[in-house]
Coordinates of C-alpha atoms in Angstrom, one line a residue:
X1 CA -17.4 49.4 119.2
X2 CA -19.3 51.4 117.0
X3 CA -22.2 50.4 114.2
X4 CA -21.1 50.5 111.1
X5 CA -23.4 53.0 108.7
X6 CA -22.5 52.1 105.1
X7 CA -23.9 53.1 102.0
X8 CA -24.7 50.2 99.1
X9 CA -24.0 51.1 95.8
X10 CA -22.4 49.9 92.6
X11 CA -18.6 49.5 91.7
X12 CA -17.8 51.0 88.3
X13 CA -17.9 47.5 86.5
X14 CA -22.2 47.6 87.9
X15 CA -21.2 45.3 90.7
X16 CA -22.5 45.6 94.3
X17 CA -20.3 47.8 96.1
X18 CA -20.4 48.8 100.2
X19 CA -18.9 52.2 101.5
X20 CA -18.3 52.0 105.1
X21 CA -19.1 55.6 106.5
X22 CA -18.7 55.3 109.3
X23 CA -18.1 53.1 112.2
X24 CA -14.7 51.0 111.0
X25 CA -12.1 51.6 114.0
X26 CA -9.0 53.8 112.9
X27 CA -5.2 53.5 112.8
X28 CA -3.9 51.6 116.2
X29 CA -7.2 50.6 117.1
X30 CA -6.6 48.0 120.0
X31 CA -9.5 45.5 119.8
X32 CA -10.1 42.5 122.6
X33 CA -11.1 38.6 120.8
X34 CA -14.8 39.4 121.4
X35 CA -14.6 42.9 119.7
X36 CA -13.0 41.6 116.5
X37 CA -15.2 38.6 116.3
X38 CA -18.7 41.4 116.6
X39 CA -16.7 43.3 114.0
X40 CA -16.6 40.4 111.7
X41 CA -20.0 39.1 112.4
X42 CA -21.5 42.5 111.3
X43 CA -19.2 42.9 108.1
X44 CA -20.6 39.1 107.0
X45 CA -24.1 40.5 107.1
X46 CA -23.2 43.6 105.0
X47 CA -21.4 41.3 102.7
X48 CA -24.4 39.1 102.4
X49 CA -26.6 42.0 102.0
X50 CA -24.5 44.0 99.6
X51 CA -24.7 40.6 97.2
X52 CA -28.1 40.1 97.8
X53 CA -29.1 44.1 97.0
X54 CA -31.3 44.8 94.0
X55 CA -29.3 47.0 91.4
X56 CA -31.2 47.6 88.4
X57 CA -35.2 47.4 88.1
X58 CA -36.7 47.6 84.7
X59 CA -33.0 48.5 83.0
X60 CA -32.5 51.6 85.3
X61 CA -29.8 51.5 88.3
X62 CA -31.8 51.3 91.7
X63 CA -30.5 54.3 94.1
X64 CA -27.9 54.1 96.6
X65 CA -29.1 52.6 100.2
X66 CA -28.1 54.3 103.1
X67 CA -28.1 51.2 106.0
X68 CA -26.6 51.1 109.4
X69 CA -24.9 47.5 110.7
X70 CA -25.1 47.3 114.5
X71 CA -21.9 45.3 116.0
X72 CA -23.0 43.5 118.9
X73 CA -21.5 44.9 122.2

C-alpha cells in the first residue's frame, strides 16, 4: 500500500476540500483486513486535517497544501 499525497484546498462553496493525488488503489484492487483498515486509518487523519486546515487569513484564501499521508504497512 502506497501513501497517499493529497493536496488541501477549497470546494467551490469555500469549504475544505482534499484531492487525493496519488496513492488511492485503482479498479480491482484486492486488499487483505489489515490493508483496508491502514487505508482507513490514514483517510481519518486527512479528514481531520482537511477540517482543521486554515482557509482564509486576514480575508484572503490561504494557498493550497501539498501533504503526503503515510498508510502504515
Amino acid at each position: 500500500m502506497r501513501d497517499l499525497n493529497v493536496t488541501m484546498t477549497r470546494a467551490y462553496d469555500g469549504g475544505p476540500l482534499a484531492v487525493i493525488d496519488d496513492g488511492l488503489p485503482g479498479n480491482g484492487a484486492e486488499l487483505r483486513p489489515q490493508q483496508l483498515r491502514a487505508l482507513a486509518a490514514a483517510l481519518e487523519r486527512l479528514a481531520s486535517e482537511v477540517e482543521a486546515r486554515k482557509l482564509v487569513h486576514r480575508g484572503k484564501p490561504l494557498p493550497n497544501e501539498r501533504r503526503v499521508f503515510a498508510v502504515q504497512k
